C-alpha positions as a LaTeX table, in Angstrom:
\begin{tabular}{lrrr}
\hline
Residue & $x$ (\AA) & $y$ (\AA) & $z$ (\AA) \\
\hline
Unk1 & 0.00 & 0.00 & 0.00 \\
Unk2 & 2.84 & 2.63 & 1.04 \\
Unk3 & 4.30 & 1.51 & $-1.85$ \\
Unk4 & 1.75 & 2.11 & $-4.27$ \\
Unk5 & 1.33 & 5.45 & $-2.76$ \\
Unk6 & 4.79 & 6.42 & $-2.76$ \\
Unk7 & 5.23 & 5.35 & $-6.55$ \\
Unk8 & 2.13 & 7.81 & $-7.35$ \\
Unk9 & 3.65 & 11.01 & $-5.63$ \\
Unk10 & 6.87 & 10.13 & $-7.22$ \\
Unk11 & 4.81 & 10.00 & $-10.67$ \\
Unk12 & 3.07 & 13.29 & $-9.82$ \\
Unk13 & 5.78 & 15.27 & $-9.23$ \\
Unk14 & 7.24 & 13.57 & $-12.31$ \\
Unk15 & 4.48 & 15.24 & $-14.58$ \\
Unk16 & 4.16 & 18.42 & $-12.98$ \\
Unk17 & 8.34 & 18.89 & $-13.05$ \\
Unk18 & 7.55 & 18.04 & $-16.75$ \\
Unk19 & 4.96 & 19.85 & $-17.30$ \\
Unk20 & 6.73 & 23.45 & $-15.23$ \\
Unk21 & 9.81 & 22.57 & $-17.58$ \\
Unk22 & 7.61 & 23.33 & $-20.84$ \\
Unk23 & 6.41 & 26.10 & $-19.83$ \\
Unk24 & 9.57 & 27.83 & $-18.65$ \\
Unk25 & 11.45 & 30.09 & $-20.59$ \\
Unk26 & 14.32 & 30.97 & $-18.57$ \\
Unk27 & 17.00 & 28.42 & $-19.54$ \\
Unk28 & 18.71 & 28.10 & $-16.06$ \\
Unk29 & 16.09 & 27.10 & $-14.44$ \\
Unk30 & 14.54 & 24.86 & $-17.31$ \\
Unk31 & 18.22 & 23.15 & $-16.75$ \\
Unk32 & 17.50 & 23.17 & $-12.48$ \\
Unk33 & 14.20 & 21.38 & $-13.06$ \\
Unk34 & 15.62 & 19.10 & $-15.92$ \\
Unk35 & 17.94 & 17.68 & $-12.45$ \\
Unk36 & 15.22 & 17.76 & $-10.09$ \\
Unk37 & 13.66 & 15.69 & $-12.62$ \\
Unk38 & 16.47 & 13.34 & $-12.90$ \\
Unk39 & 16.56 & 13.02 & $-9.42$ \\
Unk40 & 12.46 & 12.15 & $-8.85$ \\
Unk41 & 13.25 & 9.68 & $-11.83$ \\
Unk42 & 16.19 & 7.86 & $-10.08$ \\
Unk43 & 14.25 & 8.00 & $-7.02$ \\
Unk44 & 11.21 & 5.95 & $-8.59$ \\
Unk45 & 13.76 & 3.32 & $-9.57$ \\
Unk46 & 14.74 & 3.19 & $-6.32$ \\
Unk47 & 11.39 & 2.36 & $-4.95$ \\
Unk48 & 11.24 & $-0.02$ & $-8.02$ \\
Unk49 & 14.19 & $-1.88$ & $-6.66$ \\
Unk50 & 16.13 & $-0.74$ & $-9.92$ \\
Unk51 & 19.14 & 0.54 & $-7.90$ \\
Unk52 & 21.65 & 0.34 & $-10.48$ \\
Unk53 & 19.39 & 2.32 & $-12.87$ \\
Unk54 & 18.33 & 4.97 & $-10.27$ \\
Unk55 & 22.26 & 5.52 & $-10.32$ \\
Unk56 & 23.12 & 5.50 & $-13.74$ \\
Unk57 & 19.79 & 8.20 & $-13.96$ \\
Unk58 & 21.08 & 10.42 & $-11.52$ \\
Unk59 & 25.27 & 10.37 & $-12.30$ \\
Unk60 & 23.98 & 10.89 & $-16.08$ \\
Unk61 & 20.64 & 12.55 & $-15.49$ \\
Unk62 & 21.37 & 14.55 & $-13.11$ \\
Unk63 & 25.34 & 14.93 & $-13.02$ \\
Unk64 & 27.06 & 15.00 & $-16.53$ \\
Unk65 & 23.95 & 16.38 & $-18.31$ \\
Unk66 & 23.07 & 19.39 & $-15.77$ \\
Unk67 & 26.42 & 20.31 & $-16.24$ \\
Unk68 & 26.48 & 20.40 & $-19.84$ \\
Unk69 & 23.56 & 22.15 & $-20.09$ \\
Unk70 & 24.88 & 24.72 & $-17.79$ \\
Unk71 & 27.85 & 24.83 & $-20.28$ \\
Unk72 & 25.78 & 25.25 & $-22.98$ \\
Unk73 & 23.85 & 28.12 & $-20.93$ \\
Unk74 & 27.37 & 30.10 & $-20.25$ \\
Unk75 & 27.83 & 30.44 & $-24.29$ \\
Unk76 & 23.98 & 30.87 & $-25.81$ \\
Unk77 & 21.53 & 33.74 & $-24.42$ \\
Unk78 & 19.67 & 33.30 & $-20.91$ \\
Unk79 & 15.96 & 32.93 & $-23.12$ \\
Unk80 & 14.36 & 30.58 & $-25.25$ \\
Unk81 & 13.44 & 32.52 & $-28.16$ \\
Unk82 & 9.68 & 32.69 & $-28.88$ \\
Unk83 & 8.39 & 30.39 & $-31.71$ \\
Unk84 & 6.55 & 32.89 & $-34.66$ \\
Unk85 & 4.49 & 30.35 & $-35.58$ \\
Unk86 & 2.33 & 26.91 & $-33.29$ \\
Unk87 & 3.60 & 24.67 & $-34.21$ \\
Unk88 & 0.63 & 21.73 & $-34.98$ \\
Unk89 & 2.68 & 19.33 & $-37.15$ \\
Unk90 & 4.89 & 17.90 & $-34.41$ \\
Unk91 & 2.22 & 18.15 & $-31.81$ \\
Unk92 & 0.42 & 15.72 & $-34.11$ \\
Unk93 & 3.29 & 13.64 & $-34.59$ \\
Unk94 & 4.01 & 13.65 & $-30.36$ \\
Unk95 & 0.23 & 12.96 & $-30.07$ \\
Unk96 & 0.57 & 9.62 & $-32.81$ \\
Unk97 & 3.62 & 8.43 & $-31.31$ \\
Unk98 & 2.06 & 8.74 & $-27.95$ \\
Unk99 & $-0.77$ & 6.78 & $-28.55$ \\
Unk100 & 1.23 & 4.02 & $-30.84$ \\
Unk101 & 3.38 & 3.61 & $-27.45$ \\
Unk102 & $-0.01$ & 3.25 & $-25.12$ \\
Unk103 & $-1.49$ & 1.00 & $-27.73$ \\
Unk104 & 1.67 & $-1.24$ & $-28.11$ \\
Unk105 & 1.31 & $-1.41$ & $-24.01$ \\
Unk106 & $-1.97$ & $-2.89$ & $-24.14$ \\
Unk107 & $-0.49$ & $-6.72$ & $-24.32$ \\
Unk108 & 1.64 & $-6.15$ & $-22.30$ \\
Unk109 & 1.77 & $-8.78$ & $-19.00$ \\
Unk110 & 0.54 & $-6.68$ & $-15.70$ \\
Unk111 & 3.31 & $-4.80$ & $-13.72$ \\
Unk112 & 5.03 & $-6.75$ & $-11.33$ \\
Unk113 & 3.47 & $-9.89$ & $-12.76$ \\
Unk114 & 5.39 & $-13.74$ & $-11.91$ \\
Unk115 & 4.00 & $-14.69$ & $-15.43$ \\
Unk116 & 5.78 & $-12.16$ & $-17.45$ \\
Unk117 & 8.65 & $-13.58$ & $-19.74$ \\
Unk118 & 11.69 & $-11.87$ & $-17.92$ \\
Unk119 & 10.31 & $-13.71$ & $-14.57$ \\
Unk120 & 10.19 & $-17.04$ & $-16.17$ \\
Unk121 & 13.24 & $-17.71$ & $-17.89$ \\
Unk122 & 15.64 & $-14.94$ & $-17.92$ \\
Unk123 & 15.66 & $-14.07$ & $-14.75$ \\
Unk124 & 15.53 & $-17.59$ & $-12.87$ \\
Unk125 & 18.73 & $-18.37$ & $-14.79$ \\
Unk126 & 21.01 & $-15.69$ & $-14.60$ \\
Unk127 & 20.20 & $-15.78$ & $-10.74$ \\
Unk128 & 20.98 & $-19.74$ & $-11.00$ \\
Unk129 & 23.85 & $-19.63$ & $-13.07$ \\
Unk130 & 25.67 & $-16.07$ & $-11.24$ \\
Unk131 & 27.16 & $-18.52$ & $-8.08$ \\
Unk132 & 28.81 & $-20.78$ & $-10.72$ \\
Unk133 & 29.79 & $-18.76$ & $-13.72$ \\
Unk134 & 31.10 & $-15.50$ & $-11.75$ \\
Unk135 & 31.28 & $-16.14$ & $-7.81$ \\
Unk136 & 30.25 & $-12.44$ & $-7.57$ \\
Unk137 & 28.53 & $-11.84$ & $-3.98$ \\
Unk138 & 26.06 & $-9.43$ & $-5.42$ \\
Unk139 & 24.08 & $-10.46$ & $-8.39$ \\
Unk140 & 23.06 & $-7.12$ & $-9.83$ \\
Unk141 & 27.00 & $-6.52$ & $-10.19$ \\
Unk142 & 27.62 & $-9.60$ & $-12.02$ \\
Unk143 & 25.13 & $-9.89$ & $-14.16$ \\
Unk144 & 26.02 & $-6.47$ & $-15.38$ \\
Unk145 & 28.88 & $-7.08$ & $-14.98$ \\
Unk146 & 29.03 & $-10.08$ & $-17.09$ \\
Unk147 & 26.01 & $-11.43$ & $-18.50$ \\
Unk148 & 25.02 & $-7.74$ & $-19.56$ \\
Unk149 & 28.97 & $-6.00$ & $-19.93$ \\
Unk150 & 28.18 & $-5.75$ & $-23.92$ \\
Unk151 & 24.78 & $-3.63$ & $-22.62$ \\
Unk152 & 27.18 & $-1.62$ & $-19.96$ \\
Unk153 & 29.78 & $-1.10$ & $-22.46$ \\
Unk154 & 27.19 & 0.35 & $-25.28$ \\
Unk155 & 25.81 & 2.87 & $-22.55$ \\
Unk156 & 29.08 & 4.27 & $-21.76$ \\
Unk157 & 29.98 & 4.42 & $-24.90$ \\
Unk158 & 27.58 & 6.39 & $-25.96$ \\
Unk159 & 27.68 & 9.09 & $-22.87$ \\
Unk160 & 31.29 & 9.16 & $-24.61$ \\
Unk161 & 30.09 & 9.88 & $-27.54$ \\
Unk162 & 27.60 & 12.63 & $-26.58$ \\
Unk163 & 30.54 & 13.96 & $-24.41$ \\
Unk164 & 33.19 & 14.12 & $-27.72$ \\
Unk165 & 30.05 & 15.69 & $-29.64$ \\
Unk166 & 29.50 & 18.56 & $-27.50$ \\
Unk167 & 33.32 & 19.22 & $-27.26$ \\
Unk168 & 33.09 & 19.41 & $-30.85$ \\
Unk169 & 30.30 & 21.84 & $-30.98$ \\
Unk170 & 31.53 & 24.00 & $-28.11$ \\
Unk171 & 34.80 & 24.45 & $-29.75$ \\
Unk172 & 33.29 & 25.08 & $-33.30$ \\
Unk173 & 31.04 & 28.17 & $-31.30$ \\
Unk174 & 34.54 & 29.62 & $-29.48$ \\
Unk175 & 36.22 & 29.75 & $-33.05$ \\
Unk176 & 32.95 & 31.56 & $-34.37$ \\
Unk177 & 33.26 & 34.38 & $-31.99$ \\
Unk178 & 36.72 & 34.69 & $-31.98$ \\
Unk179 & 36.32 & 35.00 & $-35.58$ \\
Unk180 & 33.31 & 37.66 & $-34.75$ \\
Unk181 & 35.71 & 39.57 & $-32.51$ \\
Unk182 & 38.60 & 39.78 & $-34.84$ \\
Unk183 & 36.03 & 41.69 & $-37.43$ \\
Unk184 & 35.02 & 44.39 & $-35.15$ \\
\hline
\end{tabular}
């Protein structure tokens, strides 16, 4: 019961963070509540019992992005600028997409349910095989670790990635306005 109630303020505060981060237009704090986000996000994992993905969302969520976008802030004006036109095309397209998602939900097993096909074969056997194979006291470690390393390895490569990419682009906007400067 607590749970179930704690799981619903968490997904509360979830939409209306969401919801106060559209409507902002001052970037800074569009970038605070984009982290106070993060962390209600790695929060409901950890009332899921996702632990290791309540701290990959908050180190990435939270950490390395907030900072970025705080980076970002320090070389691009304080305001979003105002759209001149509504825009109804992508609306549509956010609307489709949303609905596609809820629809492809629909067969779906329940939440939390011991039929489901991760609780019937997957799961049983990396728990039986973890002792054996790895001898790893914790099995979330090891079978991240190991059974799921290819999984761990593609996530931080592509955090990598995203970092090298906004190096780029930071450096390509210091060369503009040095460029800029040396004309006036």
């Amino acid at each position: 019961m607590i749970d179930t109630f704690t799981n619903t303020v968490l997904f509360v505060m979830l939409v209306l963070t969401a919801l106060a981060i559209v409507r902002m237009e001052r970037l800074f704090a569009v970038v605070m509540l984009s982290s106070v986000f993060s962390l209600l996000s790695a929060l409901l994992f950890v009332t899921l019992d996702a632990v290791d993905v309540a701290f990959t969302e908050a180190a990435v969520g939270a950490g390395i992005s907030t900072v970025l976008m705080l980076g970002t802030i320090a070389l691009t004006k304080p305001e979003a600028k105002r759209p001149r036109h509504t825009a109804f095309v992508p609306l549509i397209v956010v609307c489709v997409t949303g609905a596609a998602l809820v629809y492809g939900t629909l067969d779906m097993p329940a939440f939390g349910s011991p039929d489901a096909p991760a609780q019937t074969h997957v799961g049983p056997d990396y728990l039986s095989r973890t002792p054996i194979d790895i001898d790893v006291p914790n099995a979330v470690t090891a079978i991240l670790g190991s059974y799921r390393g290819f999984d761990t390895l593609g996530e931080t490569a592509v955090v990598f990635t995203a970092g090298i990419g906004v190096l780029l682009l930071l450096s390509g906007l210091r060369r503009r306005r040095e460029d800029e400067d040396e004309e006036i």
